[in-house]
Amino acid sequence: MAVTFQNLTRANEIGANSYYLGFEKNGLLLDAGVHPKIEGALSKPVLERIQHKDVHALLLSHCHLDHVGALPIAAHQHPEMEILMTMPSHHLIDRILHNSVNIMVKQREELNLVEYPFFTHSEVDRLAGRYTPVPFRRPVPLDWRSGDHTAVSFYEAGHIQGAAGILVEHDGKKIFYTGDVNFRDQKITRHARFPEEPVDVLIAETTRGGKEVSPDWSWENEQRRLGAAIREVFERGGSVLIPIFALGKTQEMLFMVWEMMQEGVIPRQNVSIGGLGSTFTSIHDQLASQSPRLHPEFKFRQELEIDVLEYEKARDIPIGAGRLMLISAGMMTPQTSSYILGARMLHHPLHGIFFVGYCDPDSPAAQILRTPPMGEVRLDPQGPLLQRKCRVEHFDFSSHCNRDEMIGYMKIARPKTVFLVHGDLNALRWFEEKLKGELPDARVIIPEPGREYEI
Ligand SMILES: [Zn+2]
Protein backbone atom coordinates (compact mmCIF):
# COMPACT_ATOMS: atom_id res chain seq x y z
CA MET A 1 0.00 0.00 0.00
CA ALA A 2 1.41 3.35 -0.98
CA VAL A 3 2.54 5.72 1.73
CA THR A 4 3.55 9.25 0.81
CA PHE A 5 5.69 11.89 2.48
CA GLN A 6 5.29 15.59 1.80
CA ASN A 7 7.37 18.48 3.13
CA LEU A 8 4.95 21.34 3.89
CA THR A 9 7.63 23.96 4.57
CA ARG A 10 8.56 26.69 2.08
CA ALA A 11 12.26 25.93 1.78
CA ASN A 12 14.97 23.47 2.82
CA GLU A 13 16.30 25.38 5.82
CA ILE A 14 16.07 25.80 9.61
CA GLY A 15 12.61 27.30 9.55
CA ALA A 16 9.09 26.06 10.16
CA ASN A 17 8.54 22.32 10.61
CA SER A 18 5.53 20.51 9.18
CA TYR A 19 5.39 17.23 7.31
CA TYR A 20 2.54 15.11 6.01
CA LEU A 21 2.36 11.33 5.88
CA GLY A 22 -0.34 10.17 3.50
CA PHE A 23 -1.87 6.71 3.68
CA GLU A 24 -4.44 5.20 1.37
CA LYS A 25 -7.48 6.71 3.04
CA ASN A 26 -6.03 9.01 5.63
CA GLY A 27 -3.01 10.90 6.82
CA LEU A 28 -0.95 12.23 9.70
CA LEU A 29 0.58 15.62 10.23
CA LEU A 30 3.98 15.78 11.95
CA ASP A 31 4.28 19.18 13.68
CA ALA A 32 2.95 22.53 12.47
CA GLY A 33 5.43 25.26 13.33
CA VAL A 34 6.18 28.80 12.24
CA HIS A 35 9.44 30.18 10.90
CA PRO A 36 11.35 31.78 13.78
CA LYS A 37 13.02 34.47 11.63
CA ILE A 38 10.15 35.51 9.40
CA GLU A 39 7.15 37.60 10.37
CA GLY A 40 3.72 37.49 8.76
CA ALA A 41 2.07 35.12 6.29
CA LEU A 42 5.32 33.66 4.98
CA SER A 43 6.22 32.32 8.42
CA LYS A 44 3.50 29.66 8.09
CA PRO A 45 4.00 26.27 6.48
CA VAL A 46 1.95 25.73 3.31
CA LEU A 47 -0.92 23.90 4.98
CA GLU A 48 -3.07 24.62 1.91
CA ARG A 49 -1.23 21.71 0.29
CA ILE A 50 -3.23 19.32 2.46
CA GLN A 51 -6.41 21.35 2.70
CA HIS A 52 -8.49 18.76 0.86
CA LYS A 53 -6.80 15.71 2.34
CA ASP A 54 -7.96 13.75 5.34
CA VAL A 55 -5.77 14.27 8.35
CA HIS A 56 -6.56 11.86 11.15
CA ALA A 57 -4.13 13.27 13.70
CA LEU A 58 -1.45 15.85 14.31
CA LEU A 59 1.52 14.39 16.18
CA LEU A 60 3.48 17.07 18.03
CA SER A 61 7.17 16.46 18.72
CA HIS A 62 7.68 19.37 21.16
CA CYS A 63 6.57 22.87 22.10
CA HIS A 64 9.14 25.11 20.42
CA LEU A 65 7.36 27.57 18.14
CA ASP A 66 9.02 26.28 14.99
CA HIS A 67 7.15 23.02 15.66
CA VAL A 68 3.92 24.18 17.32
CA GLY A 69 3.31 27.81 16.24
CA ALA A 70 0.94 26.95 13.36
CA LEU A 71 -0.90 24.17 15.19
CA PRO A 72 -4.09 26.21 15.72
CA ILE A 73 -4.18 26.97 11.97
CA ALA A 74 -3.90 23.27 11.11
CA ALA A 75 -6.52 22.46 13.75
CA HIS A 76 -8.89 25.05 12.27
CA GLN A 77 -8.35 23.68 8.78
CA HIS A 78 -9.03 20.10 9.95
CA PRO A 79 -11.72 20.28 12.64
CA GLU A 80 -11.90 16.48 13.02
CA MET A 81 -8.16 16.05 13.49
CA GLU A 82 -6.94 14.62 16.81
CA ILE A 83 -3.90 16.26 18.42
CA LEU A 84 -1.45 13.99 20.23
CA MET A 85 1.53 15.03 22.34
CA THR A 86 3.47 13.96 25.42
CA MET A 87 2.23 14.84 28.90
CA PRO A 88 4.86 17.57 29.53
CA SER A 89 4.08 19.14 26.14
CA HIS A 90 0.42 19.07 27.15
CA HIS A 91 1.32 21.22 30.17
CA LEU A 92 3.36 23.67 28.08
CA ILE A 93 1.35 24.15 24.91
CA ASP A 94 -1.27 26.59 26.24
CA ARG A 95 1.30 29.06 27.51
CA ILE A 96 3.32 28.86 24.32
CA LEU A 97 0.32 29.54 22.09
CA HIS A 98 -1.18 32.30 24.25
CA ASN A 99 2.22 34.01 24.31
CA SER A 100 2.37 33.66 20.56
CA VAL A 101 -1.00 35.46 20.27
CA ASN A 102 0.37 38.29 22.46
CA ILE A 103 3.45 38.66 20.25
CA MET A 104 1.40 38.64 17.05
CA VAL A 105 -0.99 41.28 18.43
CA LYS A 106 2.00 43.47 19.35
CA GLN A 107 3.62 42.95 15.93
CA ARG A 108 0.35 43.69 14.14
CA GLU A 109 0.58 47.20 15.60
CA GLU A 110 4.32 47.72 15.45
CA LEU A 111 5.04 46.17 12.08
CA ASN A 112 1.64 46.80 10.51
CA LEU A 113 1.04 43.11 9.75
CA VAL A 114 -2.69 42.93 9.12
CA GLU A 115 -2.66 39.12 8.86
CA TYR A 116 -1.77 38.91 12.58
CA PRO A 117 -2.86 37.36 14.82
CA PHE A 118 -3.22 34.04 12.95
CA PHE A 119 -5.46 32.90 15.83
CA THR A 120 -6.94 34.37 19.00
CA HIS A 121 -6.79 33.62 22.72
CA SER A 122 -10.29 32.14 22.65
CA GLU A 123 -9.34 29.83 19.76
CA VAL A 124 -6.35 28.65 21.78
CA ASP A 125 -8.64 28.05 24.78
CA ARG A 126 -11.11 26.06 22.67
CA LEU A 127 -8.32 23.83 21.33
CA ALA A 128 -7.52 22.50 24.80
CA GLY A 129 -10.36 19.98 24.57
CA ARG A 130 -8.79 18.40 21.49
CA TYR A 131 -5.41 17.55 23.00
CA THR A 132 -4.62 13.98 23.96
CA PRO A 133 -1.55 13.50 26.16
CA VAL A 134 0.15 10.17 25.53
CA PRO A 135 2.75 8.31 27.61
CA PHE A 136 6.30 7.81 26.40
CA ARG A 137 7.27 4.51 24.76
CA ARG A 138 3.79 3.04 24.64
CA PRO A 139 2.14 2.43 21.25
CA VAL A 140 -1.18 4.21 20.89
CA PRO A 141 -3.47 2.65 18.29
CA LEU A 142 -5.12 5.18 16.02
CA ASP A 143 -8.76 4.48 15.40
CA TRP A 144 -8.83 4.85 11.66
CA ARG A 145 -12.21 5.24 10.09
CA SER A 146 -10.79 3.19 7.23
CA GLY A 147 -9.93 0.28 9.55
CA ASP A 148 -6.20 0.41 8.79
CA HIS A 149 -3.84 -0.74 11.51
CA THR A 150 -1.74 2.17 12.62
CA ALA A 151 -0.09 2.91 15.94
CA VAL A 152 2.09 5.77 17.10
CA SER A 153 4.66 5.84 19.92
CA PHE A 154 6.47 8.80 21.41
CA TYR A 155 10.13 8.31 22.45
CA GLU A 156 12.16 10.69 24.64
CA ALA A 157 14.17 13.02 22.39
CA GLY A 158 16.32 14.72 25.07
CA HIS A 159 16.00 18.18 23.48
CA ILE A 160 13.69 19.99 25.94
CA GLN A 161 11.08 18.97 28.48
CA GLY A 162 8.52 16.70 26.81
CA ALA A 163 10.34 16.50 23.46
CA ALA A 164 9.72 13.30 21.52
CA GLY A 165 10.72 11.39 18.44
CA ILE A 166 7.64 9.79 16.92
CA LEU A 167 7.33 6.26 15.57
CA VAL A 168 4.44 5.57 13.20
CA GLU A 169 3.73 1.91 12.48
CA HIS A 170 1.42 1.35 9.57
CA ASP A 171 0.69 -2.03 8.01
CA GLY A 172 4.08 -3.40 9.02
CA LYS A 173 5.99 -0.27 7.94
CA LYS A 174 7.95 1.70 10.53
CA ILE A 175 8.37 5.42 9.98
CA PHE A 176 10.35 7.40 12.55
CA TYR A 177 10.46 11.19 12.89
CA THR A 178 13.29 12.44 15.13
CA GLY A 179 11.88 15.91 15.87
CA ASP A 180 14.70 17.88 17.53
CA VAL A 181 16.99 15.48 19.36
CA ASN A 182 19.90 15.45 21.78
CA PHE A 183 21.61 12.13 22.54
CA ARG A 184 23.55 13.59 25.49
CA ASP A 185 22.37 14.57 28.95
CA GLN A 186 21.98 18.30 29.42
CA LYS A 187 21.81 19.71 32.94
CA ILE A 188 18.28 18.57 33.72
CA THR A 189 17.01 17.13 30.43
CA ARG A 190 17.90 13.47 30.08
CA HIS A 191 19.38 12.18 26.81
CA ALA A 192 17.21 10.76 24.03
CA ARG A 193 16.11 7.16 24.15
CA PHE A 194 15.13 6.28 20.60
CA PRO A 195 13.98 2.89 19.29
CA GLU A 196 16.91 0.61 18.57
CA GLU A 197 15.26 -1.60 15.99
CA PRO A 198 15.58 -0.85 12.27
CA VAL A 199 13.00 1.42 10.66
CA ASP A 200 11.87 1.66 7.04
CA VAL A 201 11.78 5.43 6.86
CA LEU A 202 13.66 7.99 8.93
CA ILE A 203 12.74 11.67 8.90
CA ALA A 204 15.78 13.26 10.52
CA GLU A 205 16.62 16.75 11.75
CA THR A 206 20.01 18.01 10.53
CA THR A 207 20.44 21.26 12.49
CA ARG A 208 24.14 20.72 13.28
CA GLY A 209 25.11 19.15 9.92
CA GLY A 210 27.17 22.18 8.94
CA LYS A 211 29.17 22.24 12.15
CA GLU A 212 32.31 20.18 12.52
CA VAL A 213 32.53 18.32 15.83
CA SER A 214 35.36 19.73 17.92
CA PRO A 215 36.99 17.03 20.09
CA ASP A 216 37.35 19.26 23.16
CA TRP A 217 33.85 20.72 23.10
CA SER A 218 31.58 19.71 25.97
CA TRP A 219 28.95 21.37 28.15
CA GLU A 220 31.35 20.99 31.10
CA ASN A 221 34.11 22.94 29.33
CA GLU A 222 31.66 25.60 28.19
CA GLN A 223 30.28 25.82 31.73
CA ARG A 224 33.79 26.45 33.10
CA ARG A 225 34.35 29.17 30.52
CA LEU A 226 30.97 30.78 31.27
CA GLY A 227 31.55 30.65 35.05
CA ALA A 228 34.91 32.38 34.69
CA ALA A 229 33.40 35.05 32.44
CA ILE A 230 30.51 35.85 34.81
CA ARG A 231 32.94 36.01 37.72
CA GLU A 232 35.27 38.36 35.85
CA VAL A 233 32.42 40.77 35.09
CA PHE A 234 31.16 40.69 38.68
CA GLU A 235 34.64 41.30 40.08
CA ARG A 236 35.00 44.51 38.12
CA GLY A 237 31.56 45.71 39.17
CA GLY A 238 29.47 44.92 36.10
CA SER A 239 26.28 42.95 35.44
CA VAL A 240 25.67 40.02 33.12
CA LEU A 241 22.89 39.60 30.59
CA ILE A 242 22.34 36.16 29.08
CA PRO A 243 19.81 36.47 26.24
CA ILE A 244 18.04 33.13 26.28
CA PHE A 245 15.07 31.09 25.04
CA ALA A 246 12.36 30.92 27.69
CA LEU A 247 11.56 27.23 27.23
CA GLY A 248 14.37 24.74 27.73
CA LYS A 249 17.55 26.78 27.76
CA THR A 250 16.43 29.02 30.66
CA GLN A 251 15.93 25.98 32.91
CA GLU A 252 19.20 24.33 31.82
CA MET A 253 21.11 27.55 32.51
CA LEU A 254 19.40 28.10 35.87
CA PHE A 255 20.60 24.68 36.96
CA MET A 256 24.07 25.54 35.73
CA VAL A 257 24.03 28.83 37.65
CA TRP A 258 22.95 26.92 40.77
CA GLU A 259 25.93 24.56 40.32
CA MET A 260 28.28 27.53 39.91
CA MET A 261 26.97 28.96 43.18
CA GLN A 262 27.33 25.60 44.94
CA GLU A 263 30.92 25.34 43.74
CA GLY A 264 31.70 28.92 44.76
CA VAL A 265 32.50 29.99 41.20
CA ILE A 266 30.01 32.85 41.52
CA PRO A 267 28.43 34.33 44.65
CA ARG A 268 25.02 33.17 45.92
CA GLN A 269 22.58 35.81 44.77
CA ASN A 270 19.30 36.52 43.03
CA VAL A 271 18.84 35.59 39.40
CA SER A 272 16.42 37.52 37.20
CA ILE A 273 14.44 35.71 34.54
CA GLY A 274 11.63 36.83 32.21
CA GLY A 275 7.90 36.32 32.76
CA LEU A 276 7.56 33.49 30.26
CA GLY A 277 10.80 31.88 31.44
CA SER A 278 9.35 32.01 34.95
CA THR A 279 6.17 30.24 33.85
CA PHE A 280 8.10 27.42 32.18
CA THR A 281 10.42 27.14 35.19
CA SER A 282 7.37 26.62 37.41
CA ILE A 283 6.04 23.95 35.05
CA HIS A 284 9.42 22.20 35.26
CA ASP A 285 9.11 22.15 39.05
CA GLN A 286 5.53 21.01 38.91
CA LEU A 287 6.39 18.05 36.62
CA ALA A 288 9.76 17.29 38.22
CA SER A 289 8.90 13.76 39.28
CA GLN A 290 6.61 12.93 36.36
CA SER A 291 8.62 13.83 33.27
CA PRO A 292 11.82 12.16 32.09
CA ARG A 293 14.65 14.31 33.46
CA LEU A 294 17.72 14.34 35.66
CA HIS A 295 17.61 15.45 39.32
CA PRO A 296 13.85 14.94 39.74
CA GLU A 297 14.17 16.04 43.39
CA PHE A 298 15.57 19.46 42.36
CA LYS A 299 13.10 22.35 42.46
CA PHE A 300 14.22 25.69 41.00
CA ARG A 301 11.97 27.74 43.27
CA GLN A 302 13.39 26.08 46.38
CA GLU A 303 17.06 26.12 45.45
CA LEU A 304 17.39 29.54 43.81
CA GLU A 305 16.33 33.09 44.60
CA ILE A 306 14.53 33.90 41.38
CA ASP A 307 12.98 37.26 40.58
CA VAL A 308 10.90 38.03 37.55
CA LEU A 309 11.72 40.92 35.27
CA GLU A 310 8.67 41.80 33.18
CA TYR A 311 8.98 43.34 29.73
CA GLU A 312 7.59 46.70 30.90
CA LYS A 313 10.46 47.07 33.41
CA ALA A 314 13.32 46.34 30.99
CA ARG A 315 13.56 49.97 29.86
CA ASP A 316 14.12 51.61 33.23
CA ILE A 317 15.23 49.00 35.77
CA PRO A 318 18.58 50.06 37.30
CA ILE A 319 21.27 47.71 36.03
CA GLY A 320 24.14 48.63 38.37
CA ALA A 321 26.60 45.98 39.58
CA GLY A 322 26.38 42.24 40.14
CA ARG A 323 23.05 41.49 38.45
CA LEU A 324 22.63 38.17 36.67
CA MET A 325 19.81 38.23 34.11
CA LEU A 326 18.65 35.27 32.02
CA ILE A 327 16.18 36.99 29.76
CA SER A 328 14.51 36.11 26.44
CA ALA A 329 14.74 36.36 23.50
CA GLY A 330 17.82 34.23 22.85
CA MET A 331 18.80 36.05 19.67
CA MET A 332 17.88 39.50 21.06
CA THR A 333 15.03 39.93 18.60
CA PRO A 334 13.79 43.57 18.56
CA GLN A 335 10.90 44.38 20.94
CA THR A 336 11.97 41.79 23.52
CA SER A 337 13.34 42.35 27.02
CA SER A 338 16.81 41.03 26.15
CA TYR A 339 16.96 43.45 23.21
CA ILE A 340 16.08 46.43 25.39
CA LEU A 341 18.50 45.44 28.16
CA GLY A 342 21.24 44.51 25.69
CA ALA A 343 20.98 47.88 23.93
CA ARG A 344 21.30 49.59 27.35
CA MET A 345 24.31 47.52 28.44
CA LEU A 346 26.30 47.38 25.21
CA HIS A 347 28.11 50.70 25.63
CA HIS A 348 29.06 50.17 29.29
CA PRO A 349 32.55 48.67 29.57
CA LEU A 350 31.83 46.99 32.92
CA HIS A 351 28.99 44.74 31.76
CA GLY A 352 28.92 41.43 29.93
CA ILE A 353 26.49 40.06 27.33
CA PHE A 354 26.87 36.32 26.95
CA PHE A 355 25.04 34.34 24.28
CA VAL A 356 24.45 30.67 25.03
CA GLY A 357 22.59 29.27 22.05
CA TYR A 358 22.11 29.38 18.32
CA CYS A 359 22.31 32.89 16.79
CA ASP A 360 20.94 33.32 13.30
CA PRO A 361 23.43 35.34 11.17
CA ASP A 362 20.87 38.13 10.63
CA SER A 363 19.86 38.45 14.29
CA PRO A 364 20.94 41.34 16.56
CA ALA A 365 22.82 38.71 18.61
CA ALA A 366 24.98 37.74 15.63
CA GLN A 367 25.51 41.40 14.73
CA ILE A 368 26.83 42.12 18.21
CA LEU A 369 29.06 39.04 18.03
CA ARG A 370 30.53 40.28 14.75
CA THR A 371 31.23 43.77 16.13
CA PRO A 372 34.79 44.17 17.47
CA PRO A 373 35.37 45.86 20.86
CA MET A 374 34.80 49.63 20.47
CA GLY A 375 33.20 49.01 17.07
CA GLU A 376 29.76 50.37 16.16
CA VAL A 377 26.58 48.43 15.47
CA ARG A 378 23.00 49.29 14.54
CA LEU A 379 20.72 46.58 15.93
CA ASP A 380 17.71 47.45 13.86
CA PRO A 381 17.36 49.74 10.85
CA GLN A 382 15.39 52.37 12.81
CA GLY A 383 17.58 52.17 15.90
CA PRO A 384 20.56 54.29 16.91
CA LEU A 385 24.19 53.46 16.22
CA LEU A 386 25.63 51.85 19.38
CA GLN A 387 29.21 51.38 20.42
CA ARG A 388 30.18 47.97 21.75
CA LYS A 389 32.20 48.56 24.89
CA CYS A 390 31.01 45.70 27.09
CA ARG A 391 32.37 42.16 27.11
CA VAL A 392 30.62 39.91 24.57
CA GLU A 393 31.03 36.13 24.41
CA HIS A 394 29.38 33.20 22.69
CA PHE A 395 29.07 29.81 24.43
CA ASP A 396 27.87 26.69 22.71
CA PHE A 397 25.24 24.94 24.83
CA SER A 398 23.39 23.32 21.98
CA SER A 399 20.34 21.23 22.81
CA HIS A 400 20.65 19.39 19.48
CA CYS A 401 22.85 16.36 18.80
CA ASN A 402 26.00 16.90 16.79
CA ARG A 403 26.19 15.51 13.26
CA ASP A 404 28.37 12.50 14.14
CA GLU A 405 25.89 11.44 16.83
CA MET A 406 23.05 11.64 14.31
CA ILE A 407 24.99 9.51 11.84
CA GLY A 408 25.55 7.05 14.71
CA TYR A 409 21.80 6.84 15.29
CA MET A 410 21.11 6.48 11.57
CA LYS A 411 23.37 3.43 11.53
CA ILE A 412 21.31 1.88 14.33
CA ALA A 413 17.99 2.69 12.62
CA ARG A 414 19.29 1.46 9.22
CA PRO A 415 16.46 3.11 7.27
CA LYS A 416 15.74 2.20 3.65
CA THR A 417 14.71 5.81 3.04
CA VAL A 418 15.97 8.93 4.81
CA PHE A 419 14.34 12.34 4.53
CA LEU A 420 16.72 15.08 5.66
CA VAL A 421 14.86 18.03 7.18
CA HIS A 422 15.30 21.08 9.45
CA GLY A 423 18.79 22.05 8.39
CA ASP A 424 20.41 24.72 6.25
CA LEU A 425 21.56 23.66 2.79
CA ASN A 426 25.17 23.01 3.74
CA ALA A 427 23.99 20.86 6.66
CA LEU A 428 21.64 18.86 4.44
CA ARG A 429 24.36 18.37 1.83
CA TRP A 430 26.84 17.19 4.46
CA PHE A 431 24.44 14.44 5.56
CA GLU A 432 23.59 13.52 1.98
CA GLU A 433 27.26 13.10 1.16
CA LYS A 434 28.17 11.30 4.39
CA LEU A 435 25.33 8.80 4.04
CA LYS A 436 26.62 7.68 0.63
CA GLY A 437 29.44 6.02 2.59
CA GLU A 438 27.64 5.17 5.86
CA LEU A 439 24.32 3.85 4.48
CA PRO A 440 25.13 3.07 0.84
CA ASP A 441 21.87 1.22 0.17
CA ALA A 442 19.58 3.88 1.60
CA ARG A 443 17.58 6.27 -0.55
CA VAL A 444 18.59 9.67 0.82
CA ILE A 445 16.28 12.56 0.02
CA ILE A 446 16.30 16.30 0.70
CA PRO A 447 12.55 16.66 0.23
CA GLU A 448 11.58 19.41 -2.16
CA PRO A 449 8.85 21.53 -0.57
CA GLY A 450 5.40 20.45 -1.76
CA ARG A 451 6.51 17.38 -3.69
CA GLU A 452 4.94 14.02 -2.78
CA TYR A 453 7.38 11.15 -2.33
CA GLU A 454 6.17 7.57 -2.37
CA ILE A 455 7.74 5.46 0.37
ZN1 LIG B 1 13.29 22.61 19.28
Short mmCIF file of N, CA, C and O in Angstrom, two decimals, residues 105-154:
data_model
loop_
_atom_site.label_atom_id
_atom_site.label_comp_id
_atom_site.label_asym_id
_atom_site.label_seq_id
_atom_site.Cartn_x
_atom_site.Cartn_y
_atom_site.Cartn_z
N VAL A 105 -0.17 40.08 18.26
CA VAL A 105 -0.99 41.28 18.43
C VAL A 105 -0.07 42.51 18.49
O VAL A 105 -0.33 43.54 17.86
N LYS A 106 1.03 42.37 19.23
CA LYS A 106 2.00 43.47 19.35
C LYS A 106 2.62 43.79 17.98
O LYS A 106 2.73 44.95 17.58
N GLN A 107 2.97 42.73 17.23
CA GLN A 107 3.62 42.95 15.93
C GLN A 107 2.64 43.49 14.89
O GLN A 107 3.03 44.18 13.96
N ARG A 108 1.36 43.16 15.05
CA ARG A 108 0.35 43.69 14.14
C ARG A 108 0.42 45.22 14.19
O ARG A 108 0.40 45.90 13.17
N GLU A 109 0.50 45.75 15.42
CA GLU A 109 0.58 47.20 15.60
C GLU A 109 1.93 47.75 15.12
O GLU A 109 1.98 48.66 14.32
N GLU A 110 2.99 47.14 15.65
CA GLU A 110 4.32 47.72 15.45
C GLU A 110 4.83 47.54 14.03
O GLU A 110 5.55 48.39 13.51
N LEU A 111 4.51 46.44 13.41
CA LEU A 111 5.04 46.17 12.08
C LEU A 111 3.96 46.26 11.00
O LEU A 111 4.20 45.95 9.84
N ASN A 112 2.76 46.64 11.43
CA ASN A 112 1.64 46.80 10.51
C ASN A 112 1.36 45.52 9.70
O ASN A 112 1.22 45.54 8.49
N LEU A 113 1.32 44.39 10.41
CA LEU A 113 1.04 43.11 9.75
C LEU A 113 -0.43 42.77 9.96
O LEU A 113 -0.82 42.25 11.01
N VAL A 114 -1.24 43.06 8.94
CA VAL A 114 -2.69 42.93 9.12
C VAL A 114 -3.14 41.48 9.22
O VAL A 114 -4.23 41.19 9.69
N GLU A 115 -2.28 40.54 8.77
CA GLU A 115 -2.66 39.12 8.86
C GLU A 115 -2.56 38.58 10.29
O GLU A 115 -3.05 37.50 10.58
N TYR A 116 -1.91 39.33 11.17
CA TYR A 116 -1.77 38.91 12.58
C TYR A 116 -2.98 39.36 13.38
O TYR A 116 -3.53 40.41 13.09
N PRO A 117 -3.38 38.66 14.43
CA PRO A 117 -2.86 37.36 14.82
C PRO A 117 -3.47 36.24 13.95
O PRO A 117 -4.60 36.37 13.49
N PHE A 118 -2.71 35.18 13.73
CA PHE A 118 -3.22 34.04 12.95
C PHE A 118 -4.39 33.37 13.68
O PHE A 118 -5.21 32.72 13.09
N PHE A 119 -4.39 33.48 15.02
CA PHE A 119 -5.46 32.90 15.83
C PHE A 119 -5.57 33.71 17.12
O PHE A 119 -4.68 34.52 17.41
N THR A 120 -6.67 33.53 17.83
CA THR A 120 -6.94 34.37 19.00
C THR A 120 -6.81 33.57 20.30
O THR A 120 -6.72 32.34 20.27
N HIS A 121 -6.84 34.30 21.41
CA HIS A 121 -6.79 33.62 22.72
C HIS A 121 -7.95 32.64 22.88
O HIS A 121 -7.78 31.55 23.40
N SER A 122 -9.15 33.05 22.43
CA SER A 122 -10.29 32.14 22.65
C SER A 122 -10.17 30.89 21.76
O SER A 122 -10.57 29.80 22.17
N GLU A 123 -9.58 31.04 20.58
CA GLU A 123 -9.34 29.83 19.76
C GLU A 123 -8.36 28.89 20.45
O GLU A 123 -8.53 27.67 20.42
N VAL A 124 -7.32 29.48 21.06
CA VAL A 124 -6.35 28.65 21.78
C VAL A 124 -7.06 27.94 22.94
O VAL A 124 -6.87 26.74 23.16
N ASP A 125 -7.91 28.67 23.66
CA ASP A 125 -8.64 28.05 24.78
C ASP A 125 -9.52 26.90 24.30
O ASP A 125 -9.58 25.85 24.92
N ARG A 126 -10.19 27.10 23.18
CA ARG A 126 -11.11 26.06 22.67
C ARG A 126 -10.35 24.80 22.24
O ARG A 126 -10.89 23.71 22.31
N LEU A 127 -9.10 24.99 21.80
CA LEU A 127 -8.32 23.83 21.33
C LEU A 127 -8.01 22.83 22.44
O LEU A 127 -7.81 21.64 22.18
N ALA A 128 -7.97 23.33 23.67
CA ALA A 128 -7.52 22.50 24.80
C ALA A 128 -8.28 21.17 24.86
O ALA A 128 -7.71 20.13 25.18
N GLY A 129 -9.55 21.19 24.52
CA GLY A 129 -10.36 19.98 24.57
C GLY A 129 -9.97 18.94 23.52
O GLY A 129 -10.41 17.79 23.58
N ARG A 130 -9.16 19.34 22.57
CA ARG A 130 -8.79 18.40 21.49
C ARG A 130 -7.43 17.74 21.71
O ARG A 130 -7.01 16.92 20.90
N TYR A 131 -6.74 18.12 22.76
CA TYR A 131 -5.41 17.55 23.00
C TYR A 131 -5.51 16.20 23.71
O TYR A 131 -6.25 16.06 24.68
N THR A 132 -4.73 15.25 23.26
CA THR A 132 -4.62 13.98 23.96
C THR A 132 -3.16 13.79 24.39
O THR A 132 -2.29 13.64 23.55
N PRO A 133 -2.91 13.80 25.71
CA PRO A 133 -1.55 13.50 26.16
C PRO A 133 -1.31 11.99 26.10
O PRO A 133 -2.19 11.22 26.46
N VAL A 134 -0.14 11.60 25.63
CA VAL A 134 0.15 10.17 25.53
C VAL A 134 1.44 9.86 26.29
O VAL A 134 2.33 10.70 26.36
N PRO A 135 1.53 8.67 26.86
CA PRO A 135 2.75 8.31 27.61
C PRO A 135 3.91 8.04 26.66
O PRO A 135 3.70 7.74 25.48
N PHE A 136 5.13 8.15 27.20
CA PHE A 136 6.30 7.81 26.40
C PHE A 136 6.38 6.30 26.20
O PHE A 136 5.99 5.53 27.07
N ARG A 137 6.89 5.90 25.06
CA ARG A 137 7.27 4.51 24.76
C ARG A 137 6.12 3.52 24.85
O ARG A 137 6.33 2.37 25.15
N ARG A 138 4.90 3.99 24.65
CA ARG A 138 3.79 3.04 24.64
C ARG A 138 2.98 3.27 23.37
O ARG A 138 2.48 4.37 23.14
N PRO A 139 2.86 2.22 22.51
CA PRO A 139 2.14 2.43 21.25
C PRO A 139 0.67 2.77 21.49
O PRO A 139 0.01 2.15 22.32
N VAL A 140 0.22 3.80 20.80
CA VAL A 140 -1.18 4.21 20.89
C VAL A 140 -1.83 3.87 19.56
O VAL A 140 -1.43 4.38 18.51
N PRO A 141 -2.82 2.97 19.57
CA PRO A 141 -3.47 2.65 18.29
C PRO A 141 -4.33 3.83 17.83
O PRO A 141 -4.99 4.47 18.63
N LEU A 142 -4.27 4.12 16.56
CA LEU A 142 -5.12 5.18 16.02
C LEU A 142 -6.38 4.53 15.46
O LEU A 142 -6.30 3.55 14.74
N ASP A 143 -7.49 5.08 15.80
CA ASP A 143 -8.76 4.48 15.40
C ASP A 143 -9.15 5.00 14.02
O ASP A 143 -9.92 5.93 13.87
N TRP A 144 -8.56 4.40 13.01
CA TRP A 144 -8.83 4.85 11.66
C TRP A 144 -10.28 4.56 11.28
O TRP A 144 -10.78 3.48 11.52
N ARG A 145 -10.87 5.51 10.64
CA ARG A 145 -12.21 5.24 10.09
C ARG A 145 -12.11 4.18 9.00
O ARG A 145 -13.00 3.39 8.78
N SER A 146 -10.96 4.15 8.32
CA SER A 146 -10.79 3.19 7.23
C SER A 146 -10.51 1.77 7.73
O SER A 146 -10.53 0.83 6.96
N GLY A 147 -10.22 1.61 9.03
CA GLY A 147 -9.93 0.28 9.55
C GLY A 147 -8.49 -0.15 9.37
O GLY A 147 -8.13 -1.28 9.66
N ASP A 148 -7.62 0.75 8.90
CA ASP A 148 -6.20 0.41 8.79
C ASP A 148 -5.59 0.22 10.18
O ASP A 148 -6.08 0.76 11.15
N HIS A 149 -4.49 -0.54 10.22
CA HIS A 149 -3.84 -0.74 11.51
C HIS A 149 -2.66 0.19 11.64
O HIS A 149 -1.63 -0.01 11.02
N THR A 150 -2.81 1.20 12.43
CA THR A 150 -1.74 2.17 12.62
C THR A 150 -1.59 2.47 14.11
O THR A 150 -2.59 2.59 14.82
N ALA A 151 -0.34 2.54 14.55
CA ALA A 151 -0.09 2.91 15.94
C ALA A 151 1.04 3.93 15.97
O ALA A 151 1.92 3.92 15.10
N VAL A 152 1.00 4.81 16.95
CA VAL A 152 2.09 5.77 17.10
C VAL A 152 2.68 5.66 18.50
O VAL A 152 1.96 5.37 19.47
N SER A 153 4.00 5.85 18.61
CA SER A 153 4.66 5.84 19.92
C SER A 153 5.59 7.04 20.01
O SER A 153 6.25 7.38 19.03
N PHE A 154 5.61 7.64 21.18
CA PHE A 154 6.47 8.80 21.41
C PHE A 154 7.68 8.36 22.24
O PHE A 154 7.52 7.74 23.29
#
